[in-house]
Every structure is written in structure tokens, then in C-alpha cells.
mmCIF file of C-alpha atoms in Angstrom:
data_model
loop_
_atom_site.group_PDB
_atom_site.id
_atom_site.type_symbol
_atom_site.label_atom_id
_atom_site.label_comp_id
_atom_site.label_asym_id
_atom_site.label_seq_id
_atom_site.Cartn_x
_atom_site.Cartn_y
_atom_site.Cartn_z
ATOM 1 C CA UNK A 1 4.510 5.607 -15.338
ATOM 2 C CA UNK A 2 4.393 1.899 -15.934
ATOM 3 C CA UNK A 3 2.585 -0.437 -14.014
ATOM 4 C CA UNK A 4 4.813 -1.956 -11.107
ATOM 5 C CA UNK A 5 3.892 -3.783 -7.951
ATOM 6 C CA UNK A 6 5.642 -6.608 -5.786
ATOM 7 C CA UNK A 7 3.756 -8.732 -3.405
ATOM 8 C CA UNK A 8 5.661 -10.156 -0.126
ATOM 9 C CA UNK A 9 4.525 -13.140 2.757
ATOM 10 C CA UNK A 10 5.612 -14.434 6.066
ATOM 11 C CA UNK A 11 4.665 -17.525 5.897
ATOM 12 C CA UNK A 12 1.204 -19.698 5.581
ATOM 13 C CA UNK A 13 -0.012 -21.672 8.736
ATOM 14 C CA UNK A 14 -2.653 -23.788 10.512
ATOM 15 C CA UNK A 15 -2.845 -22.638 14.232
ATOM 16 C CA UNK A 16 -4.709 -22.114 16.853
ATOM 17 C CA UNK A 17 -5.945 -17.918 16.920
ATOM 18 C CA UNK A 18 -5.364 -17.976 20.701
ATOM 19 C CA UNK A 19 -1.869 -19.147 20.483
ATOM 20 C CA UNK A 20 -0.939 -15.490 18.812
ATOM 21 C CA UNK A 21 -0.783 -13.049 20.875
ATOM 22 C CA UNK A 22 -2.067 -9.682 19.767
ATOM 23 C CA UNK A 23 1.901 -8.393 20.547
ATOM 24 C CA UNK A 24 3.269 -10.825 18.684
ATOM 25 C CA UNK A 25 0.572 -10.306 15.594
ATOM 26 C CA UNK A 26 1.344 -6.412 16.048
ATOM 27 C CA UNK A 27 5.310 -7.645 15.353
ATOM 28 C CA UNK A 28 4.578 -9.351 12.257
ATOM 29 C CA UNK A 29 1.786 -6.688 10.546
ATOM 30 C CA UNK A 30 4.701 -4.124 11.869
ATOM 31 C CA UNK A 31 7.408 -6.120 9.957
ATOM 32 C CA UNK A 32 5.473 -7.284 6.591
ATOM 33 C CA UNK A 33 4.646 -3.315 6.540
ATOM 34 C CA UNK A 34 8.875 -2.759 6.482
ATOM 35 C CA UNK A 35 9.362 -5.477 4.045
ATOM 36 C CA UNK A 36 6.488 -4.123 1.998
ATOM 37 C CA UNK A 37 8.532 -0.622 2.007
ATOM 38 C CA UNK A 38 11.750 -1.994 0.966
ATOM 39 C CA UNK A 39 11.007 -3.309 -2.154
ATOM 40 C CA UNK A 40 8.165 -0.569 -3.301
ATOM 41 C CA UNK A 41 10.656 1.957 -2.798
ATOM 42 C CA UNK A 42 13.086 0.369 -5.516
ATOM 43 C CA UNK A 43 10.351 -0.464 -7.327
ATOM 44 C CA UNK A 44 9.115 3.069 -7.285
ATOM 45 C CA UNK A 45 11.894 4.460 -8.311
ATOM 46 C CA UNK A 46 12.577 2.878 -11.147
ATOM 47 C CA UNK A 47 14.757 0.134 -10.224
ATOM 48 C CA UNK A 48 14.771 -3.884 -11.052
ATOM 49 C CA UNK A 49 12.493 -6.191 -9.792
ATOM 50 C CA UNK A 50 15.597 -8.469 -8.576
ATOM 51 C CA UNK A 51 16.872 -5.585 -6.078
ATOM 52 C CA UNK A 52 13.061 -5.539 -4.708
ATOM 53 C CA UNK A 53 12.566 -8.762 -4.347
ATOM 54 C CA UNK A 54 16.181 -9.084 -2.240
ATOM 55 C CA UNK A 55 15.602 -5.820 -0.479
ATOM 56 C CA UNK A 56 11.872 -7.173 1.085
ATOM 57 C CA UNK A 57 13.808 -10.345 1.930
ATOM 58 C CA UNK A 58 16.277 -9.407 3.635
ATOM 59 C CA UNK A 59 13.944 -7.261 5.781
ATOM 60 C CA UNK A 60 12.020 -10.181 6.809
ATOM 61 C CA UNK A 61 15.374 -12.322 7.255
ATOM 62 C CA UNK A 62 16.666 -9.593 9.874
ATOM 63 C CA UNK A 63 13.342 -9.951 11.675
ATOM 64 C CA UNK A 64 13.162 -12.254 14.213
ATOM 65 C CA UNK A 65 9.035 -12.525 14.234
ATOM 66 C CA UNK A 66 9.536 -14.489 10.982
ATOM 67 C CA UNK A 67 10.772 -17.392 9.823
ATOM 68 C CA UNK A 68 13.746 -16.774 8.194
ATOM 69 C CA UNK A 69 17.705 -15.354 9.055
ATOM 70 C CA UNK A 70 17.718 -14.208 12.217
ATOM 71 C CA UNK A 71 14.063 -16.009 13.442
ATOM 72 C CA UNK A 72 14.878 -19.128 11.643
ATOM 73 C CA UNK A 73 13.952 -22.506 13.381
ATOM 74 C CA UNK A 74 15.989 -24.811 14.362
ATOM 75 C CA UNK A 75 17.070 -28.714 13.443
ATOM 76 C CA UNK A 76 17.003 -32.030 15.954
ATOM 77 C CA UNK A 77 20.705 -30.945 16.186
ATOM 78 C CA UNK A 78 19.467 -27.325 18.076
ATOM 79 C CA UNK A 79 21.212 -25.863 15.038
ATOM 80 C CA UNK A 80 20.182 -23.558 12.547
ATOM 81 C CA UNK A 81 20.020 -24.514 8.721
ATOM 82 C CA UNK A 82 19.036 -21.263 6.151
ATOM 83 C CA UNK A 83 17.642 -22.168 2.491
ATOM 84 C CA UNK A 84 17.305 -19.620 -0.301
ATOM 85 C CA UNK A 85 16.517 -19.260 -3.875
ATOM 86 C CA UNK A 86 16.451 -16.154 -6.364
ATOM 87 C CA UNK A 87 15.297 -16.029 -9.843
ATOM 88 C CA UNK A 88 15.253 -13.202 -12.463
ATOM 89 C CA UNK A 89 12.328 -13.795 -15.068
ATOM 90 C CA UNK A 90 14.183 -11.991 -17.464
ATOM 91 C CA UNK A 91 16.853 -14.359 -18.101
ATOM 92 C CA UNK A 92 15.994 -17.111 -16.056
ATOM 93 C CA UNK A 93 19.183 -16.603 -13.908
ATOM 94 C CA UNK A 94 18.816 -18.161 -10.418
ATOM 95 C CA UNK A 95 20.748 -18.799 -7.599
ATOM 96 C CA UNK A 96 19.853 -21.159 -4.326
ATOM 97 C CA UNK A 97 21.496 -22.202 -1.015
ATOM 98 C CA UNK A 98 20.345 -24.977 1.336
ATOM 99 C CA UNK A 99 21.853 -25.871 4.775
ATOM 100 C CA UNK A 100 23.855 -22.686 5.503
ATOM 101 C CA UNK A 101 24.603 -21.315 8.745
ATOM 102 C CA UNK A 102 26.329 -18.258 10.012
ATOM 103 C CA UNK A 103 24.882 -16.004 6.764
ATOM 104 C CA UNK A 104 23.162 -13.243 8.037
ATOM 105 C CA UNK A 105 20.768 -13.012 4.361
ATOM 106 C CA UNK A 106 20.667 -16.250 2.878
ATOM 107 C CA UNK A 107 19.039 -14.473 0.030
ATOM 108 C CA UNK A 108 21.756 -12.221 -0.746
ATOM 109 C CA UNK A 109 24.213 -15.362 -0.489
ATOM 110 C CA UNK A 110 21.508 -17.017 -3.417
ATOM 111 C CA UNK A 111 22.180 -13.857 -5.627
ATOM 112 C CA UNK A 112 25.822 -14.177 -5.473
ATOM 113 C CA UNK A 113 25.393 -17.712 -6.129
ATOM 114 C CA UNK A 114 23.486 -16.679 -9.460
ATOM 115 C CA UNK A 115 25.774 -13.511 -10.223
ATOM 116 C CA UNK A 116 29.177 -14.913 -9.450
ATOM 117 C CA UNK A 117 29.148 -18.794 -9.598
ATOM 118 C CA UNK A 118 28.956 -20.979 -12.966
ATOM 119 C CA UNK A 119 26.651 -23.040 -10.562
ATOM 120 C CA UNK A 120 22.539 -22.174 -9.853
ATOM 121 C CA UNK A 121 22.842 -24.224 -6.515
ATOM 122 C CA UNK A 122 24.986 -24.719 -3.825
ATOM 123 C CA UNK A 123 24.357 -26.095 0.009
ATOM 124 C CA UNK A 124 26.155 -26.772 3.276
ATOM 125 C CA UNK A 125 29.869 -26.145 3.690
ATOM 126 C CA UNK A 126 30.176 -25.255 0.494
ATOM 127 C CA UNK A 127 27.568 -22.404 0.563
ATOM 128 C CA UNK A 128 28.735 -21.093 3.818
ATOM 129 C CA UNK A 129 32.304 -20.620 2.734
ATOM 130 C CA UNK A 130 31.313 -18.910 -1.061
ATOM 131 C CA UNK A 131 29.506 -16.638 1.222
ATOM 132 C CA UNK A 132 32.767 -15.947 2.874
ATOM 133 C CA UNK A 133 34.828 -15.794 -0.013
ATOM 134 C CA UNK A 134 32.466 -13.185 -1.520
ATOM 135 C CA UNK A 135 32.446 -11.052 1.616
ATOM 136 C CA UNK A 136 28.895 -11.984 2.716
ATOM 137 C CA UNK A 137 28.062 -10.461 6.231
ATOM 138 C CA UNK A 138 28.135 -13.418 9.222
ATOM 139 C CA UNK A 139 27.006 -13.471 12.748
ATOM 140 C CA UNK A 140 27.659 -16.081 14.982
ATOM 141 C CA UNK A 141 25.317 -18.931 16.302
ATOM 142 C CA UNK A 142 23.616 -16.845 19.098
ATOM 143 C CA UNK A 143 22.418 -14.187 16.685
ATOM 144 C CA UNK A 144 20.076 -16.535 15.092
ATOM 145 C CA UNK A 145 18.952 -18.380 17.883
ATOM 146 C CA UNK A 146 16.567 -16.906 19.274
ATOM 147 C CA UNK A 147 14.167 -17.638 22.776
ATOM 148 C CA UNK A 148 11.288 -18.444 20.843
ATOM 149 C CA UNK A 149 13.154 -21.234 18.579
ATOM 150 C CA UNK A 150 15.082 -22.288 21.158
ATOM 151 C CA UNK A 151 11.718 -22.973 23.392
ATOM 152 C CA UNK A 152 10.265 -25.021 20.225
ATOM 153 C CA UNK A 153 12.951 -26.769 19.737
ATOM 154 C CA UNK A 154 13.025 -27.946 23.800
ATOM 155 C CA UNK A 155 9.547 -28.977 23.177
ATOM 156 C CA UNK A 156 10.430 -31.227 20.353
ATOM 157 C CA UNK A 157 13.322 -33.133 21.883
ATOM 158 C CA UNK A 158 11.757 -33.546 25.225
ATOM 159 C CA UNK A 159 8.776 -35.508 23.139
ATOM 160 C CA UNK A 160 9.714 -38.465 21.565
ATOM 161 C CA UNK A 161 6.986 -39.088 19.865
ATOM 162 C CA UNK A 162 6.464 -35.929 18.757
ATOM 163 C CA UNK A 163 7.222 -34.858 15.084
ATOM 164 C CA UNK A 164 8.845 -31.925 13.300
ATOM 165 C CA UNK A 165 6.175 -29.143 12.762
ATOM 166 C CA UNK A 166 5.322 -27.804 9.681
ATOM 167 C CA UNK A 167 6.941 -23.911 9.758
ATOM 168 C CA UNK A 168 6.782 -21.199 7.629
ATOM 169 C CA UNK A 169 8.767 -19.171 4.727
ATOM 170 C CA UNK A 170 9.336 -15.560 3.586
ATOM 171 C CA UNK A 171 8.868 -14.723 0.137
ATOM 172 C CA UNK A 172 8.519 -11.865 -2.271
ATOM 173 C CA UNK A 173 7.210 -11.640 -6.174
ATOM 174 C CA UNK A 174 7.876 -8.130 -8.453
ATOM 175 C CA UNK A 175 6.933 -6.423 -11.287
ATOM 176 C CA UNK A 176 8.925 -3.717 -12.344
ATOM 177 C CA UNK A 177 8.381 -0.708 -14.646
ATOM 178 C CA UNK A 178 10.654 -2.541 -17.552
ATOM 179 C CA UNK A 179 8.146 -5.268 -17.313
ATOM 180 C CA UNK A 180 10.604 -7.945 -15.063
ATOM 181 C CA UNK A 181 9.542 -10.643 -13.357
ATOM 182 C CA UNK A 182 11.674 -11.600 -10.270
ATOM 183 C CA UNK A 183 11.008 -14.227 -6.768
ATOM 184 C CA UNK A 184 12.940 -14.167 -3.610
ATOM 185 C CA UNK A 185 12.157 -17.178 -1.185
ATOM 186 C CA UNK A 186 14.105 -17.681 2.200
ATOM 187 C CA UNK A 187 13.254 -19.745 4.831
ATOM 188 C CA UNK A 188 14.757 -21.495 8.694
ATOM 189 C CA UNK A 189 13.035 -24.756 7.679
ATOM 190 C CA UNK A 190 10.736 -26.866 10.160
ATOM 191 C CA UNK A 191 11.345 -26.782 13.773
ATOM 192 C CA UNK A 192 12.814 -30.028 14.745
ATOM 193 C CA UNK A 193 14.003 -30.976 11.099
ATOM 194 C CA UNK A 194 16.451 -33.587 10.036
ATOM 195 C CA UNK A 195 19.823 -31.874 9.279
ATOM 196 C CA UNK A 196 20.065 -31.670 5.766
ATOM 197 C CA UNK A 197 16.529 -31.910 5.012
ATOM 198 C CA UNK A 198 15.714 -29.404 2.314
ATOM 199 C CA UNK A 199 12.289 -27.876 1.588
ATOM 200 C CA UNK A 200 10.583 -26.452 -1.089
ATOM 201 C CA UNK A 201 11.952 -23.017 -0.816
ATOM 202 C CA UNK A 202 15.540 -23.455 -2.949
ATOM 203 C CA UNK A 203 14.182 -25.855 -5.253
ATOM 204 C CA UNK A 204 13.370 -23.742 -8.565
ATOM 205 C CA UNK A 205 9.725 -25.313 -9.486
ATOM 206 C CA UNK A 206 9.146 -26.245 -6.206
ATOM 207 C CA UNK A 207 8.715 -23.132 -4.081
ATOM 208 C CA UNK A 208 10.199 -20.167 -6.888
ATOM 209 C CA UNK A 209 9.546 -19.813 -10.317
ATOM 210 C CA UNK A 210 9.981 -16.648 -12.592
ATOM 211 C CA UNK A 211 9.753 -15.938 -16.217
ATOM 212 C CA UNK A 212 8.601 -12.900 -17.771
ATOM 213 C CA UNK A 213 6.530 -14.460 -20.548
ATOM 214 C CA UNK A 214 4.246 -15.632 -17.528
ATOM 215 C CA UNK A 215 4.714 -14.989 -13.887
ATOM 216 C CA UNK A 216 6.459 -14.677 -10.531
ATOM 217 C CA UNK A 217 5.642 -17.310 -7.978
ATOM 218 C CA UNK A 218 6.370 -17.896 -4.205
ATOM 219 C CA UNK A 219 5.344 -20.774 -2.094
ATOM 220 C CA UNK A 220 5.322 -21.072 1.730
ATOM 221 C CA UNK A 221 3.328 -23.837 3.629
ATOM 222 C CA UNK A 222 4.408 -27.621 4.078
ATOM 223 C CA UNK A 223 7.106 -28.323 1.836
ATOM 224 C CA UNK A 224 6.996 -31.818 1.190
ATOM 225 C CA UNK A 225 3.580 -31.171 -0.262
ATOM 226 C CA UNK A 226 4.992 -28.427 -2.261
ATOM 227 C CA UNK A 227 7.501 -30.401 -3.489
ATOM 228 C CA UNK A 228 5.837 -32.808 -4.372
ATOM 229 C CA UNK A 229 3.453 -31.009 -6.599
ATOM 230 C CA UNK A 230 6.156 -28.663 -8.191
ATOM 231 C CA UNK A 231 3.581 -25.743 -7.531
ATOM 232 C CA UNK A 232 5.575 -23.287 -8.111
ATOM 233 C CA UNK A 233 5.878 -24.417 -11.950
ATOM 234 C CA UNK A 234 2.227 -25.585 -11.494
ATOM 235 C CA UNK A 235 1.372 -21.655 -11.284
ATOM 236 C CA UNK A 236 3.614 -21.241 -13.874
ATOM 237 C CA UNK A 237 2.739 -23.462 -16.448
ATOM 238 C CA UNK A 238 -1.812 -22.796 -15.798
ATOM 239 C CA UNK A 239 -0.226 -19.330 -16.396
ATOM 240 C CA UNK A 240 1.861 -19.536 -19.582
ATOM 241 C CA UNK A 241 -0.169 -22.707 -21.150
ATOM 242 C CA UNK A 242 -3.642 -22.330 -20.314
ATOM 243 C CA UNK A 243 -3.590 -18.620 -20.133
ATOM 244 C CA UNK A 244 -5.271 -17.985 -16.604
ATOM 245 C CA UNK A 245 -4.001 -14.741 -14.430
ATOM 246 C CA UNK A 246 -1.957 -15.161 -11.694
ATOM 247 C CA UNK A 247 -5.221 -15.350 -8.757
ATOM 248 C CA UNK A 248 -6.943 -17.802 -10.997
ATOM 249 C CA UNK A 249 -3.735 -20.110 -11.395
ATOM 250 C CA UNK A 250 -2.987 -20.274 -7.497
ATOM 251 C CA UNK A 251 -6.418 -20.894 -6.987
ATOM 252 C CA UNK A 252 -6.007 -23.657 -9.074
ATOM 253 C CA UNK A 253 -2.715 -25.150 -8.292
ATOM 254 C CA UNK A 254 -3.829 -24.470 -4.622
ATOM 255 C CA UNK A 255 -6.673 -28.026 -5.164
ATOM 256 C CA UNK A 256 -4.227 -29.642 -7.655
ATOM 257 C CA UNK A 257 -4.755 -33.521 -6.285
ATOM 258 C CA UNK A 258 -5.893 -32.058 -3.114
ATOM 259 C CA UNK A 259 -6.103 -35.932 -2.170
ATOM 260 C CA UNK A 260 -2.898 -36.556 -2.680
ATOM 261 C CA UNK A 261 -1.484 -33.588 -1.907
ATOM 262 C CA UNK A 262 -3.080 -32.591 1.706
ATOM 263 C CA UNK A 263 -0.997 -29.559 3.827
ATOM 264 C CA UNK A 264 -0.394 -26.416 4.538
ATOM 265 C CA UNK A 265 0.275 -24.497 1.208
ATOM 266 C CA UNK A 266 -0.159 -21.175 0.083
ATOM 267 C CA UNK A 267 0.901 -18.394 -2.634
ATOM 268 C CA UNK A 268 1.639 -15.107 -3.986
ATOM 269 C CA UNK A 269 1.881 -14.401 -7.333
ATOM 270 C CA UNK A 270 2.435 -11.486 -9.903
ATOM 271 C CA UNK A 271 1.997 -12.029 -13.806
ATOM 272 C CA UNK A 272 3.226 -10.308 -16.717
ATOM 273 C CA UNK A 273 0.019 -7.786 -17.155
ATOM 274 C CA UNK A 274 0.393 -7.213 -13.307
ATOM 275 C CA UNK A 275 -2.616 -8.810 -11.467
ATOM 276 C CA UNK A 276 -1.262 -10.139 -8.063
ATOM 277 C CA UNK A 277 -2.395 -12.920 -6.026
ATOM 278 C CA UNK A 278 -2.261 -14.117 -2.235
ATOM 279 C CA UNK A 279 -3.975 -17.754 -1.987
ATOM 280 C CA UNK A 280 -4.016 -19.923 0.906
ATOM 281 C CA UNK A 281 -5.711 -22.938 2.858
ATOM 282 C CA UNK A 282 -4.184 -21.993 6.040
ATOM 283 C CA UNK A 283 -5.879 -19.306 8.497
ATOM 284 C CA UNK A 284 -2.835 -17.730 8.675
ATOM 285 C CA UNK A 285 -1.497 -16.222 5.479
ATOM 286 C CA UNK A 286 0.626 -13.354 6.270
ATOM 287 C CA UNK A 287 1.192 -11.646 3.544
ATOM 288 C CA UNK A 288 1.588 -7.727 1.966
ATOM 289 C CA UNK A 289 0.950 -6.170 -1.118
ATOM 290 C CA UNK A 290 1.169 -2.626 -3.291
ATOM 291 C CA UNK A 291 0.288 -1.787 -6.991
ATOM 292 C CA UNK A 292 2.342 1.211 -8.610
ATOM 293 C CA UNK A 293 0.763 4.189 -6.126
ATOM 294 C CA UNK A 294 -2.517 2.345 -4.180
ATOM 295 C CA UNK A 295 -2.520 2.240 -1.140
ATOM 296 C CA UNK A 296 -0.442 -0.875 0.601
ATOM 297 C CA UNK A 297 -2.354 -4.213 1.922
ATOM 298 C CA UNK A 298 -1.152 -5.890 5.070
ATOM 299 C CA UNK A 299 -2.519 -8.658 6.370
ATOM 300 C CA UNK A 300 -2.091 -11.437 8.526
ATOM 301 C CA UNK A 301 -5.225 -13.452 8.795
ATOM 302 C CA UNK A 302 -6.587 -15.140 5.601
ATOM 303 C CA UNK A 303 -9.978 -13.803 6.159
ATOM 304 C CA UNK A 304 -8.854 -10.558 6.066
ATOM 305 C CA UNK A 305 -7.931 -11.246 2.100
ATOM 306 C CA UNK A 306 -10.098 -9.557 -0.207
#
């Protein structure tokens, strides 16, 4: 059997330990261990790195313990705003949606974006009613927001001075017994948010990149940081140009102008020989991982990686 593997996260995050509570870190090592699932079985049996990728997405979008879907944050409006991107390393097809509400998967609405638009992006109205058109499932407003947002996003409004907080992203990287690359990114944004701001998660470069000739790559942290550093092409490029594996290149895109490029940021990563990667300089990095038939990695803490 051919090497296969896919790698997943729930985000990247500077906190404070005590303000997790060991329920709500049994949630989130309970749901990375689903996600984990539902792409290794797809990958396991034979299938494409694309269907794993959107399969351990949309398990972390329907969870509300993560930042994405159904736990997404919520804008200065008290409204939800979704942003997804998929890419297949294989062809470089890709497909993204920013500010979309009602989807239940954004992720799933980013693949039909790819597989049945001429477009690679689409966002707002526009997204929301392809999703429609394609017969995308929807949920209303209260499915999404849940008591948790809904309590950060009181605590925003009632402080004026008080900024948006950086949030976190889902994410999943594939390799698949064919040898394809594929990324899935999906995220709720940043609690507090200007409508229409969009992260790093749609943007291909930015938070996604795929290509089989090099590697899969997934961002999550502070987006305007990750933006700003395309470090998702970053990986990318250290991969394909100066020939470093996939945990060497995040380790170096991770200090890239670390000056002028200070935040939250952190990665996983799968290259075309299949060496994975989880890299961080949070101390949270949730994150999940499985190689062909090892045993599976969960983690949560970034000390925990090995």
C-alpha cells in the first residue's frame, strides 16, 4: 500500500491555560479525534485526497467547540460571516468563499465553487445564493450562533475600546495513495470583526496552497500577519525551490521577518514524499495527525508536539 496520511487543526492561539477548562479541552481533543477519522477513512480506502480534506472539514465546521460553521464567531454586526478555500494539488483547481452566511459547510460551498463555477472565488450575496442554486444544505441564523460567540461578542461591544480578537481556523492537508496533494481551510473569522473583513483563510497563498510537485499547506493564527507574508506560498515555494521538507519549511516560514511580521501563526503541512508538519508560536496548537496505519496524534497543547 502506498504511503497516505492527512494532517488536520483547530486553530493556533495565545491564551491563558486557566481560561480552558478541562471540559471544554476534552470537547476539542474529542472533536479533532472525529475530524481525524473522517478523512483517514477515505484516505484509507483508497479515495482522493480532496474528499479527505472536505470530509475532516466539515466535521470540524459541524462542531461547535471550533471555530468554524456552526462555532463560528461573530462580526461588530452580531452576525456571522463563513470563509473557505479548497485546492486540489493535482490540477491546481480551487475554489473559495468569503462573507457567507446561512451555509451549513462553507467548505463544501468552496468545492462547488471550484467544480461548478468558471470562477475560483466568490463572497457575500453572491456566494450564499450559488450555494442555494447548487442545493447546498442551510440553517438559519440561530444554528450558528451559539452561547459562547454570542457571550464574546457582548464583551466586545460593551468595550469601546476594546479590539477584535485574534480567533482561530480549521484546516486539513492530505496525501493520498495516487500521490495527491489537497488543503481544506474554513474559518468564522475574528470575534468582533468588521463585516466584510476577509482573512487569510480563502486567499490561495495566503492561508492554502497545494501542488503536488511540492506540498499541502494550511495556516491558522492572525490573519493579517498571514496575509501579509503569503505563508502559505512561503511553505510552498522553501518547499519546491530550496528543496526543504515540509517541518523544515514551516519552521522556516514560521520566523520569516519575525519583526515585521509579529502574531499568532501556525501550520500543518504534508509534502510530496509524505513527511507532515504541525508548527506553531502559539501555546495552543490544536491539531491531529495519522500516517498510512500508525497510530493517530491528537493534540491540543503545543508542548505536547513531538
Amino acid at each position: 500500500m502506498k504511503t497516505y496520511a492527512i494532517v488536520i487543526h483547530g486553530g493556533a492561539v495565545t491564551m491563558d491555560p486557566s481560561k480552558l477548562s478541562p471540559e471544554e479541552e476534552a470537547a476539542q481533543r474529542h472533536g479533532l479525534q472525529e475530524s481525524l477519522q473522517a478523512g483517514w477513512e477515505i484516505l484509507h480506502r483508497g479515495g482522493s485526497a480532496l474528499d479527505a480534506v472536505e470530509a475532516a472539514v466539515q466535521s470540524l465546521e459541524n462542531n461547535e467547540h471550533f471555530n468554524a460553521g456552526r462555532g463560528s464567531s461573530l462580526n461588530m454586526q452580531g452576525e456571522v460571516q463563513m470563509d473557505a478555500a479548497i485546492m486540489d494539488g493535482r490540477t491546481l483547481n480551487a475554489g473559495a468563499v468569503n462573507s457567507v452566511r446561512y451555509v451549513k459547510n462553507p467548505v463544501s460551498l468552496a468545492r462547488m465553487v471550484m467544480e461548478k463555477s468558471e470562477h475560483v472565488y466568490i463572497a457575500g450575496d453572491g456566494a450564499t445564493e450559488f450555494a442555494l442554486q447548487h442545493g447546498l444544505t442551510m440553517e438559519a441564523v440561530h444554528y450558528f450562533e451559539t452561547e459562547k460567540a454570542r457571550k464574546e461578542w457582548l464583551e466586545i461591544i460593551q468595550e469601546e475600546e476594546k479590539q477584535p480578537q485574534e480567533h482561530d481556523t480549521v484546516g486539513a492537508v492530505a496525501l493520498d495513495q495516487e500521490g495527491n496533494l489537497a488543503v481544506a481551510t474554513s474559518t468564522g473569522g475574528i470575534e468582533g470583526q468588521q463585516k466584510g473583513r476577509v482573512g487569510d483563510s480563502p486567499v490561495l497563498g495566503g492561508g492554502t496552497y497545494a501542488a503536488n510537485e511540492a506540498c499541502a499547506v494550511s495556516c491558522t493564527g492572525d490573519g493579517e500577519v498571514i496575509l501579509r507574508g503569503a505563508l502559505a506560498h512561503e511553505v510552498y515555494a522553501l518547499v519546491k525551490y530550496k528543496g526543504l521538507t515540509a517541518p523544515e519549511a514551516c519552521r522556516e516560514a514560521l520566523h520569516l521577518r519575525a519583526e515585521d511580521l509579529k502574531g499568532d501563526k501556525g501550520f500543518i503541512a504534508i509534502d510530496k514524499d509524505g513527511n507532515v508538519a504541525v508548527e506553531s508560536n502559539t501555546n495552543i496548537m490544536r491539531c491531529a495527525y495519522r500516517i498510512g496505519d500508525e497510530q493517530p496524534f491528537v493534540a491540543v497543547w503545543r508542548e505536547e508536539l513531538p
